[in-house]
Amino acid sequence: MREWVFGIILVGAAAAGVYFVPFRAGGGDAAYAMSMGDARKLLGAADLRRGQEPFGKLDVLVTSPSEDVVRYEAKGSFAALDCRAKFDPVGDNGINVTTSCKRNAMDGASAKAITDMTDIAFAEYVASVLGQRPFNEGLVQAQTMGAVVKQMPAMQHEALKMQREMADLEAREAARSASGHSDADWGADHQAYDYAPDASEDGGW
């Protein structure tokens, strides 16, 4: 199917991750009393909240690769974000929506928290546009706090591990300095023992 391009708009986000757990609005009943075409038009024409969640100041290309999907490709110097809203028809004139995002990969608990935070913000953005209501900052902040708290034990473990590794590195450097053998000294010593034959030795061959 021909891809619809709604346009490129300057907007933005943070960094990190993999596919988020999809957020689904609706369940068995229709979440929104509209057709998929109406939903595409609303999302295609909506304000992308420049400088705010979920995209911040990234450049965003909004397209419709199929009649049941609206895609947001957001790119910047340090981040790339690919989010989608997928529609499922319910009855004659209703839809449910599933949102998901993909980000440039990062490892660790902090990345997982950022992944969850971005998905939360995107799900609320889609819900606010289709529900034709203001973006609920309070709801996003509360859910974001929950995502951070969920990852806090793992984040603390990673921070302590990094702290131990830095302490071990500093201890090794201190021991090397105390023994009088820094990397620079080793290079100088090594150069002093380089073998270079003199003219008399060349003549022996």
Coordinates of N, CA and C in Angstrom, one line a residue:
M1 N 0.8 -1.2 0.0 CA 0.0 0.0 0.0 C 0.9 1.2 0.0
R2 N 0.4 2.3 -0.7 CA 1.2 3.5 -0.8 C 1.3 4.2 0.6
E3 N 2.5 4.6 0.9 CA 2.8 5.2 2.2 C 2.4 6.7 2.1
W4 N 1.6 7.1 3.1 CA 1.2 8.5 3.3 C 2.3 9.3 4.1
V5 N 2.7 10.4 3.6 CA 3.7 11.2 4.3 C 2.9 12.5 4.8
F6 N 2.8 12.6 6.1 CA 2.2 13.8 6.7 C 3.1 15.0 6.7
G7 N 4.4 14.8 6.9 CA 5.4 15.9 6.9 C 6.4 15.7 7.9
I8 N 7.5 16.5 7.8 CA 8.6 16.6 8.7 C 8.4 17.8 9.6
I9 N 8.5 17.6 10.9 CA 8.3 18.6 11.9 C 9.4 18.5 12.9
L10 N 10.0 19.6 13.4 CA 11.0 19.6 14.4 C 10.4 19.4 15.8
V11 N 10.8 18.3 16.4 CA 10.3 18.0 17.7 C 11.4 17.2 18.4
G12 N 11.3 16.4 19.6 CA 12.4 15.7 20.2 C 12.2 14.8 21.3
A13 N 13.2 14.0 21.7 CA 13.2 13.0 22.8 C 14.5 12.8 23.4
A14 N 14.7 11.8 24.3 CA 16.0 11.6 25.0 C 16.9 10.6 24.3
A15 N 17.0 9.4 24.8 CA 17.9 8.4 24.1 C 17.5 7.0 24.3
A16 N 18.2 5.9 23.9 CA 18.3 4.5 24.4 C 17.2 3.5 24.0
G17 N 17.4 2.2 23.9 CA 16.6 1.1 24.1 C 16.3 0.1 23.0
V18 N 15.1 -0.7 23.3 CA 14.6 -1.7 22.4 C 13.2 -1.5 22.2
Y19 N 12.4 -2.5 21.7 CA 11.0 -2.4 21.6 C 10.4 -2.3 23.0
F20 N 9.5 -1.4 23.2 CA 8.8 -1.2 24.5 C 7.7 -2.2 24.5
V21 N 7.2 -2.5 25.7 CA 6.0 -3.3 25.8 C 4.8 -2.5 25.3
P22 N 4.0 -3.0 24.4 CA 3.0 -2.2 23.8 C 1.9 -1.7 24.8
F23 N 1.4 -0.5 24.7 CA 0.3 -0.1 25.5 C -0.9 -0.2 24.6
R24 N -2.0 -0.8 25.2 CA -3.2 -1.0 24.4 C -4.3 -0.3 25.1
A25 N -5.1 0.5 24.3 CA -6.2 1.2 24.8 C -7.5 0.6 24.1
G26 N -8.4 0.1 25.0 CA -9.7 -0.4 24.5 C -10.1 -1.7 25.0
G27 N -9.3 -2.7 24.9 CA -9.7 -4.0 25.4 C -10.8 -4.6 24.5
G28 N -11.9 -5.1 25.1 CA -13.0 -5.7 24.3 C -13.9 -4.6 23.7
D29 N -14.0 -3.5 24.3 CA -14.8 -2.4 23.8 C -14.0 -1.4 23.0
A30 N -14.6 -0.7 22.1 CA -13.9 0.3 21.4 C -13.5 1.5 22.3
A31 N -12.2 1.8 22.2 CA -11.7 2.9 23.0 C -12.1 4.2 22.4
Y32 N -12.2 4.3 21.0 CA -12.5 5.5 20.3 C -13.6 5.3 19.3
A33 N -14.6 6.1 19.3 CA -15.7 6.0 18.3 C -15.3 6.8 17.1
M34 N -14.5 6.1 16.2 CA -14.0 6.7 15.0 C -13.5 5.6 14.1
S35 N -13.3 6.0 12.8 CA -12.7 5.0 11.9 C -11.2 5.1 11.9
M36 N -10.6 4.1 11.3 CA -9.1 4.2 11.2 C -8.7 5.4 10.4
G37 N -9.4 5.7 9.4 CA -9.1 6.9 8.6 C -9.2 8.2 9.4
D38 N -10.2 8.3 10.2 CA -10.3 9.5 11.1 C -9.1 9.6 12.1
A39 N -8.8 8.4 12.6 CA -7.6 8.4 13.6 C -6.3 8.8 12.9
R40 N -6.1 8.3 11.7 CA -4.9 8.7 10.9 C -4.9 10.2 10.7
K41 N -6.0 10.8 10.3 CA -6.1 12.2 10.1 C -5.8 13.1 11.3
L42 N -6.3 12.6 12.4 CA -6.1 13.3 13.7 C -4.6 13.3 14.1
L43 N -4.0 12.1 14.0 CA -2.6 12.0 14.4 C -1.7 12.7 13.4
G44 N -2.1 12.7 12.1 CA -1.3 13.4 11.1 C -1.3 14.9 11.2
A45 N -2.4 15.4 11.7 CA -2.5 16.9 11.8 C -2.2 17.4 13.2
A46 N -1.9 16.6 14.2 CA -1.7 17.0 15.6 C -0.4 17.7 15.8
D47 N -0.4 18.6 16.8 CA 0.7 19.3 17.3 C 1.7 18.3 18.0
L48 N 3.0 18.3 17.6 CA 3.9 17.3 18.1 C 4.6 17.8 19.4
R49 N 4.1 18.9 20.0 CA 4.6 19.4 21.3 C 6.1 19.6 21.3
R50 N 6.6 20.5 20.4 CA 8.0 20.8 20.2 C 8.7 21.1 21.6
G51 N 9.7 20.4 21.8 CA 10.5 20.6 23.1 C 9.9 19.8 24.3
Q52 N 8.8 19.1 24.1 CA 8.2 18.4 25.2 C 8.1 16.9 24.9
E53 N 7.6 16.2 25.9 CA 7.4 14.7 25.6 C 6.3 14.5 24.6
P54 N 6.4 13.4 23.8 CA 7.4 12.4 23.9 C 8.6 12.6 23.0
F55 N 8.6 13.6 22.1 CA 9.7 13.7 21.1 C 10.7 14.8 21.3
G56 N 10.5 15.8 22.2 CA 11.4 16.8 22.5 C 11.8 17.6 21.3
K57 N 13.1 17.7 20.9 CA 13.5 18.5 19.8 C 14.0 17.7 18.6
L58 N 13.7 16.4 18.5 CA 14.1 15.6 17.4 C 13.3 16.0 16.2
D59 N 13.9 15.7 15.0 CA 13.2 15.9 13.7 C 12.3 14.6 13.6
V60 N 11.0 14.9 13.3 CA 10.1 13.8 13.3 C 9.4 13.7 11.9
L61 N 9.4 12.5 11.3 CA 8.7 12.2 10.1 C 7.5 11.4 10.4
V62 N 6.3 11.9 10.2 CA 5.1 11.1 10.5 C 4.5 10.6 9.2
T63 N 4.3 9.3 9.1 CA 3.8 8.6 7.9 C 2.8 7.6 8.3
S64 N 2.0 7.1 7.3 CA 1.1 6.0 7.4 C 1.4 4.9 6.5
P65 N 2.3 3.9 6.9 CA 2.7 2.9 6.0 C 1.6 1.9 5.6
S66 N 0.5 1.9 6.4 CA -0.6 1.1 6.0 C -1.8 1.7 6.6
E67 N -3.0 1.3 6.2 CA -4.2 2.0 6.7 C -4.5 1.8 8.2
D68 N -3.8 0.9 8.9 CA -4.0 0.7 10.3 C -2.8 1.1 11.2
V69 N -1.9 1.8 10.6 CA -0.7 2.2 11.4 C -0.3 3.7 11.0
V70 N 0.1 4.4 12.1 CA 0.7 5.7 11.9 C 2.1 5.6 12.6
R71 N 3.1 6.0 11.9 CA 4.5 5.8 12.3 C 5.2 7.2 12.5
Y72 N 6.0 7.2 13.6 CA 6.7 8.4 14.0 C 8.2 8.1 14.0
E73 N 9.0 8.6 13.0 CA 10.4 8.4 13.0 C 11.1 9.7 13.4
A74 N 11.7 9.6 14.6 CA 12.3 10.8 15.2 C 13.9 10.6 15.3
K75 N 14.6 11.6 14.8 CA 16.1 11.5 14.7 C 16.7 12.8 15.2
G76 N 17.9 12.6 15.8 CA 18.7 13.8 16.2 C 20.2 13.3 16.3
S77 N 21.0 14.2 16.8 CA 22.4 13.9 16.9 C 22.7 12.8 17.8
F78 N 22.0 12.6 18.9 CA 22.3 11.6 19.9 C 21.2 10.6 20.1
A79 N 20.1 10.6 19.3 CA 19.0 9.8 19.6 C 18.2 9.4 18.3
A80 N 17.6 8.3 18.3 CA 16.8 7.8 17.2 C 15.6 7.1 17.8
L81 N 14.4 7.4 17.4 CA 13.2 6.9 18.0 C 12.2 6.5 16.9
D82 N 11.6 5.3 16.9 CA 10.7 4.8 15.9 C 9.4 4.3 16.7
C83 N 8.4 5.1 16.7 CA 7.1 4.8 17.4 C 6.0 4.6 16.4
R84 N 5.1 3.7 16.9 CA 3.9 3.4 16.0 C 2.6 3.3 16.8
A85 N 1.6 3.7 16.2 CA 0.2 3.6 16.8 C -0.5 2.6 15.8
K86 N -1.0 1.5 16.3 CA -1.6 0.5 15.4 C -3.1 0.4 15.8
F87 N -4.0 0.5 14.8 CA -5.4 0.5 15.1 C -6.0 -0.9 14.8
D88 N -7.0 -1.3 15.7 CA -7.7 -2.5 15.5 C -9.2 -2.1 15.4
P89 N -9.9 -2.4 14.3 CA -11.3 -2.0 14.2 C -12.2 -2.7 15.2
V90 N -13.2 -2.1 15.7 CA -14.1 -2.7 16.6 C -15.5 -2.3 16.2
G91 N -16.4 -3.2 15.8 CA -17.7 -2.9 15.3 C -17.7 -2.1 14.0
D92 N -18.7 -1.3 13.8 CA -18.9 -0.6 12.5 C -18.1 0.7 12.5
N93 N -17.9 1.3 13.6 CA -17.2 2.6 13.6 C -16.4 2.9 14.9
G94 N -15.6 1.9 15.3 CA -14.8 2.1 16.5 C -13.4 1.5 16.3
I95 N -12.5 1.9 17.1 CA -11.1 1.3 17.1 C -10.5 1.2 18.5
N96 N -9.6 0.3 18.6 CA -8.7 0.2 19.7 C -7.3 0.5 19.2
V97 N -6.4 0.9 20.1 CA -5.1 1.4 19.6 C -4.0 0.7 20.5
T98 N -3.0 0.2 19.8 CA -1.8 -0.3 20.5 C -0.6 0.6 20.1
T99 N 0.2 1.0 21.1 CA 1.4 1.8 20.8 C 2.6 1.1 21.2
S100 N 3.7 1.3 20.4 CA 5.0 0.7 20.7 C 6.1 1.6 20.2
C101 N 7.3 1.5 20.7 CA 8.4 2.3 20.2 C 9.7 1.5 20.2
K102 N 10.6 1.9 19.3 CA 11.9 1.3 19.2 C 12.9 2.4 19.3
R103 N 14.0 2.2 20.0 CA 15.1 3.3 20.2 C 16.4 2.7 19.9
N104 N 17.4 3.6 19.6 CA 18.8 3.1 19.4 C 19.2 2.4 20.7
A105 N 19.9 1.3 20.6 CA 20.1 0.4 21.8 C 21.1 1.0 22.8
M106 N 20.8 0.7 24.0 CA 21.7 1.0 25.2 C 21.5 -0.2 26.1
D107 N 22.5 -0.4 27.0 CA 22.4 -1.5 27.9 C 22.1 -1.0 29.3
G108 N 21.7 -1.9 30.2 CA 21.6 -1.6 31.6 C 20.2 -1.1 32.1
A109 N 20.1 -1.0 33.4 CA 18.8 -0.7 34.0 C 18.3 0.7 33.7
S110 N 19.3 1.6 33.6 CA 18.9 3.0 33.2 C 18.3 3.1 31.8
A111 N 18.8 2.3 30.9 CA 18.2 2.3 29.5 C 16.8 1.7 29.6
K112 N 16.6 0.7 30.4 CA 15.2 0.1 30.5 C 14.3 1.1 31.1
A113 N 14.7 1.9 32.1 CA 13.9 2.9 32.6 C 13.5 4.0 31.6
I114 N 14.5 4.4 30.8 CA 14.3 5.4 29.8 C 13.3 4.9 28.7
T115 N 13.5 3.6 28.4 CA 12.6 2.9 27.4 C 11.1 3.0 27.9
D116 N 10.9 2.6 29.2 CA 9.6 2.7 29.7 C 9.0 4.1 29.8
M117 N 9.8 5.0 30.1 CA 9.4 6.4 30.2 C 8.9 7.0 28.9
T118 N 9.7 6.6 27.8 CA 9.3 7.1 26.5 C 8.0 6.5 26.0
D119 N 7.9 5.2 26.3 CA 6.7 4.5 25.9 C 5.5 5.0 26.6
I120 N 5.6 5.4 27.8 CA 4.5 5.9 28.6 C 4.1 7.3 28.0
A121 N 5.1 8.1 27.7 CA 4.8 9.4 27.1 C 4.1 9.3 25.7
F122 N 4.6 8.4 24.9 CA 4.0 8.2 23.6 C 2.6 7.7 23.7
A123 N 2.3 6.8 24.5 CA 1.0 6.2 24.7 C 0.0 7.3 25.1
E124 N 0.5 8.2 26.0 CA -0.4 9.3 26.4 C -0.6 10.3 25.3
Y125 N 0.5 10.5 24.5 CA 0.3 11.5 23.4 C -0.7 11.0 22.4
V126 N -0.7 9.7 22.1 CA -1.7 9.2 21.1 C -3.1 9.3 21.7
A127 N -3.2 8.9 23.0 CA -4.5 8.9 23.7 C -5.1 10.3 23.8
S128 N -4.2 11.3 24.0 CA -4.7 12.7 24.1 C -5.1 13.2 22.7
V129 N -4.4 12.9 21.7 CA -4.8 13.3 20.3 C -6.1 12.7 19.9
L130 N -6.2 11.4 20.1 CA -7.4 10.7 19.6 C -8.6 11.0 20.5
G131 N -8.3 11.3 21.8 CA -9.4 11.7 22.7 C -9.7 13.1 22.7
Q132 N -8.9 13.9 21.8 CA -9.1 15.3 21.6 C -9.2 16.1 23.0
R133 N -8.2 15.8 23.8 CA -8.0 16.4 25.1 C -6.6 16.8 25.3
P134 N -6.3 17.6 26.4 CA -4.9 18.0 26.7 C -4.1 16.8 27.1
F135 N -2.8 16.9 26.8 CA -1.8 15.9 27.3 C -1.8 15.9 28.8
N136 N -1.9 14.7 29.4 CA -2.0 14.6 30.9 C -0.6 14.5 31.5
E137 N 0.0 15.6 31.8 CA 1.4 15.7 32.3 C 1.4 14.9 33.7
G138 N 0.4 15.1 34.5 CA 0.4 14.5 35.8 C 0.4 13.0 35.8
L139 N -0.4 12.4 34.8 CA -0.4 11.0 34.7 C 0.9 10.4 34.2
V140 N 1.5 11.1 33.2 CA 2.8 10.7 32.7 C 3.9 10.7 33.8
Q141 N 3.9 11.8 34.6 CA 4.9 11.9 35.7 C 4.7 10.8 36.7
A142 N 3.5 10.5 37.1 CA 3.2 9.4 38.0 C 3.7 8.1 37.5
Q143 N 3.3 7.8 36.2 CA 3.7 6.5 35.7 C 5.2 6.4 35.4
T144 N 5.8 7.6 35.1 CA 7.3 7.6 34.9 C 8.0 7.3 36.2
M145 N 7.5 7.9 37.3 CA 8.1 7.6 38.6 C 8.0 6.1 39.0
G146 N 6.9 5.5 38.6 CA 6.8 4.1 38.8 C 7.8 3.3 38.0
A147 N 8.1 3.7 36.8 CA 9.1 3.0 35.9 C 10.5 3.2 36.5
V148 N 10.8 4.3 37.1 CA 12.1 4.6 37.7 C 12.3 3.7 38.9
V149 N 11.2 3.7 39.8 CA 11.3 2.9 41.0 C 11.4 1.5 40.7
K150 N 10.8 1.0 39.7 CA 10.9 -0.4 39.3 C 12.3 -0.8 39.0
Q151 N 13.1 0.1 38.3 CA 14.4 -0.2 37.9 C 15.5 0.2 39.0
M152 N 15.1 0.9 40.0 CA 16.0 1.4 41.0 C 17.0 0.4 41.6
P153 N 16.5 -0.8 42.1 CA 17.5 -1.7 42.6 C 18.6 -2.1 41.6
A154 N 18.2 -2.4 40.4 CA 19.2 -2.7 39.3 C 20.1 -1.6 39.0
M155 N 19.6 -0.3 39.0 CA 20.4 0.9 38.8 C 21.4 1.1 39.9
Q156 N 21.0 0.9 41.1 CA 21.9 1.0 42.2 C 23.0 -0.1 42.2
H157 N 22.6 -1.3 41.8 CA 23.6 -2.4 41.7 C 24.7 -2.0 40.6
E158 N 24.2 -1.5 39.5 CA 25.1 -1.1 38.4 C 26.0 0.0 38.8
A159 N 25.5 1.0 39.6 CA 26.3 2.1 40.1 C 27.4 1.7 41.0
L160 N 27.0 0.7 41.9 CA 28.0 0.2 42.9 C 29.1 -0.6 42.1
K161 N 28.7 -1.3 41.1 CA 29.7 -2.1 40.4 C 30.7 -1.2 39.7
M162 N 30.1 -0.1 39.1 CA 31.0 0.8 38.4 C 32.0 1.5 39.4
Q163 N 31.4 1.8 40.6 CA 32.3 2.4 41.6 C 33.4 1.5 42.0
R164 N 33.1 0.2 42.2 CA 34.1 -0.8 42.6 C 35.2 -0.9 41.5
E165 N 34.8 -0.9 40.2 CA 35.7 -1.0 39.1 C 36.6 0.2 39.1
M166 N 36.1 1.4 39.3 CA 36.9 2.6 39.3 C 37.9 2.6 40.4
A167 N 37.5 2.1 41.6 CA 38.4 2.0 42.8 C 39.5 1.0 42.5
D168 N 39.2 -0.1 41.9 CA 40.2 -1.1 41.5 C 41.2 -0.5 40.6
L169 N 40.7 0.2 39.6 CA 41.6 0.8 38.6 C 42.5 1.9 39.2
E170 N 42.0 2.7 40.1 CA 42.8 3.7 40.8 C 43.9 3.0 41.7
A171 N 43.5 1.9 42.4 CA 44.4 1.2 43.2 C 45.6 0.6 42.4
R172 N 45.3 0.1 41.2 CA 46.3 -0.5 40.4 C 47.3 0.6 39.9
E173 N 46.7 1.8 39.5 CA 47.5 2.9 39.0 C 48.4 3.4 40.2
A174 N 47.9 3.5 41.4 CA 48.6 3.9 42.5 C 49.8 3.0 42.8
A175 N 49.5 1.6 42.8 CA 50.6 0.6 43.0 C 51.7 0.7 41.9
R176 N 51.3 1.0 40.7 CA 52.3 1.1 39.6 C 53.1 2.3 39.8
S177 N 52.5 3.4 40.2 CA 53.3 4.7 40.5 C 54.2 4.5 41.6
A178 N 53.8 3.8 42.7 CA 54.6 3.6 43.9 C 55.8 2.7 43.6
S179 N 55.7 1.8 42.6 CA 56.8 0.9 42.3 C 57.8 1.6 41.3
G180 N 57.4 2.8 40.8 CA 58.3 3.5 39.9 C 58.2 3.1 38.5
H181 N 57.1 2.4 38.1 CA 57.0 1.9 36.7 C 55.7 2.4 36.1
S182 N 55.7 3.6 35.6 CA 54.5 4.1 34.9 C 54.6 3.6 33.5
D183 N 53.5 3.8 32.7 CA 53.6 3.4 31.3 C 54.6 4.1 30.5
A184 N 54.8 5.4 30.9 CA 55.8 6.2 30.2 C 57.2 5.7 30.5
D185 N 57.5 5.3 31.8 CA 58.8 4.8 32.2 C 59.1 3.5 31.4
W186 N 58.1 2.6 31.3 CA 58.2 1.4 30.6 C 58.6 1.6 29.1
G187 N 58.0 2.6 28.5 CA 58.3 2.9 27.1 C 59.8 3.4 27.0
A188 N 60.2 4.2 28.0 CA 61.6 4.7 27.9 C 62.6 3.6 28.1
D189 N 62.3 2.7 29.1 CA 63.2 1.6 29.4 C 63.3 0.7 28.2
H190 N 62.2 0.4 27.6 CA 62.1 -0.5 26.4 C 63.0 0.1 25.3
Q191 N 62.9 1.4 25.1 CA 63.6 2.0 24.0 C 65.1 2.0 24.3
A192 N 65.5 2.1 25.5 CA 66.9 2.1 25.9 C 67.6 0.8 25.5
Y193 N 66.9 -0.3 25.5 CA 67.4 -1.6 25.2 C 67.3 -2.1 23.8
D194 N 66.8 -1.1 22.9 CA 66.7 -1.5 21.5 C 68.1 -1.8 20.9
Y195 N 68.2 -2.8 20.1 CA 69.5 -3.2 19.6 C 69.8 -2.6 18.2
A196 N 70.9 -1.9 18.1 CA 71.2 -1.4 16.8 C 72.7 -1.7 16.5
P197 N 73.0 -2.5 15.5 CA 74.4 -2.9 15.2 C 75.2 -1.7 14.8
D198 N 76.5 -1.7 15.2 CA 77.4 -0.6 14.7 C 78.1 -1.0 13.4
A199 N 78.9 -0.1 12.9 CA 79.5 -0.4 11.5 C 80.4 -1.6 11.5
S200 N 81.1 -1.9 12.7 CA 82.1 -3.0 12.7 C 81.3 -4.3 12.6
E201 N 80.1 -4.4 13.2 CA 79.4 -5.6 13.2 C 78.8 -5.9 11.8
D202 N 78.5 -4.8 11.1 CA 78.0 -5.0 9.7 C 79.1 -5.5 8.8
G203 N 80.3 -5.1 9.1 CA 81.4 -5.6 8.2 C 81.7 -7.0 8.4
G204 N 81.3 -7.6 9.6 CA 81.6 -9.0 9.8 C 80.8 -10.0 8.9
W205 N 79.7 -9.4 8.3 CA 79.0 -10.3 7.3 C 79.4 -10.1 5.9

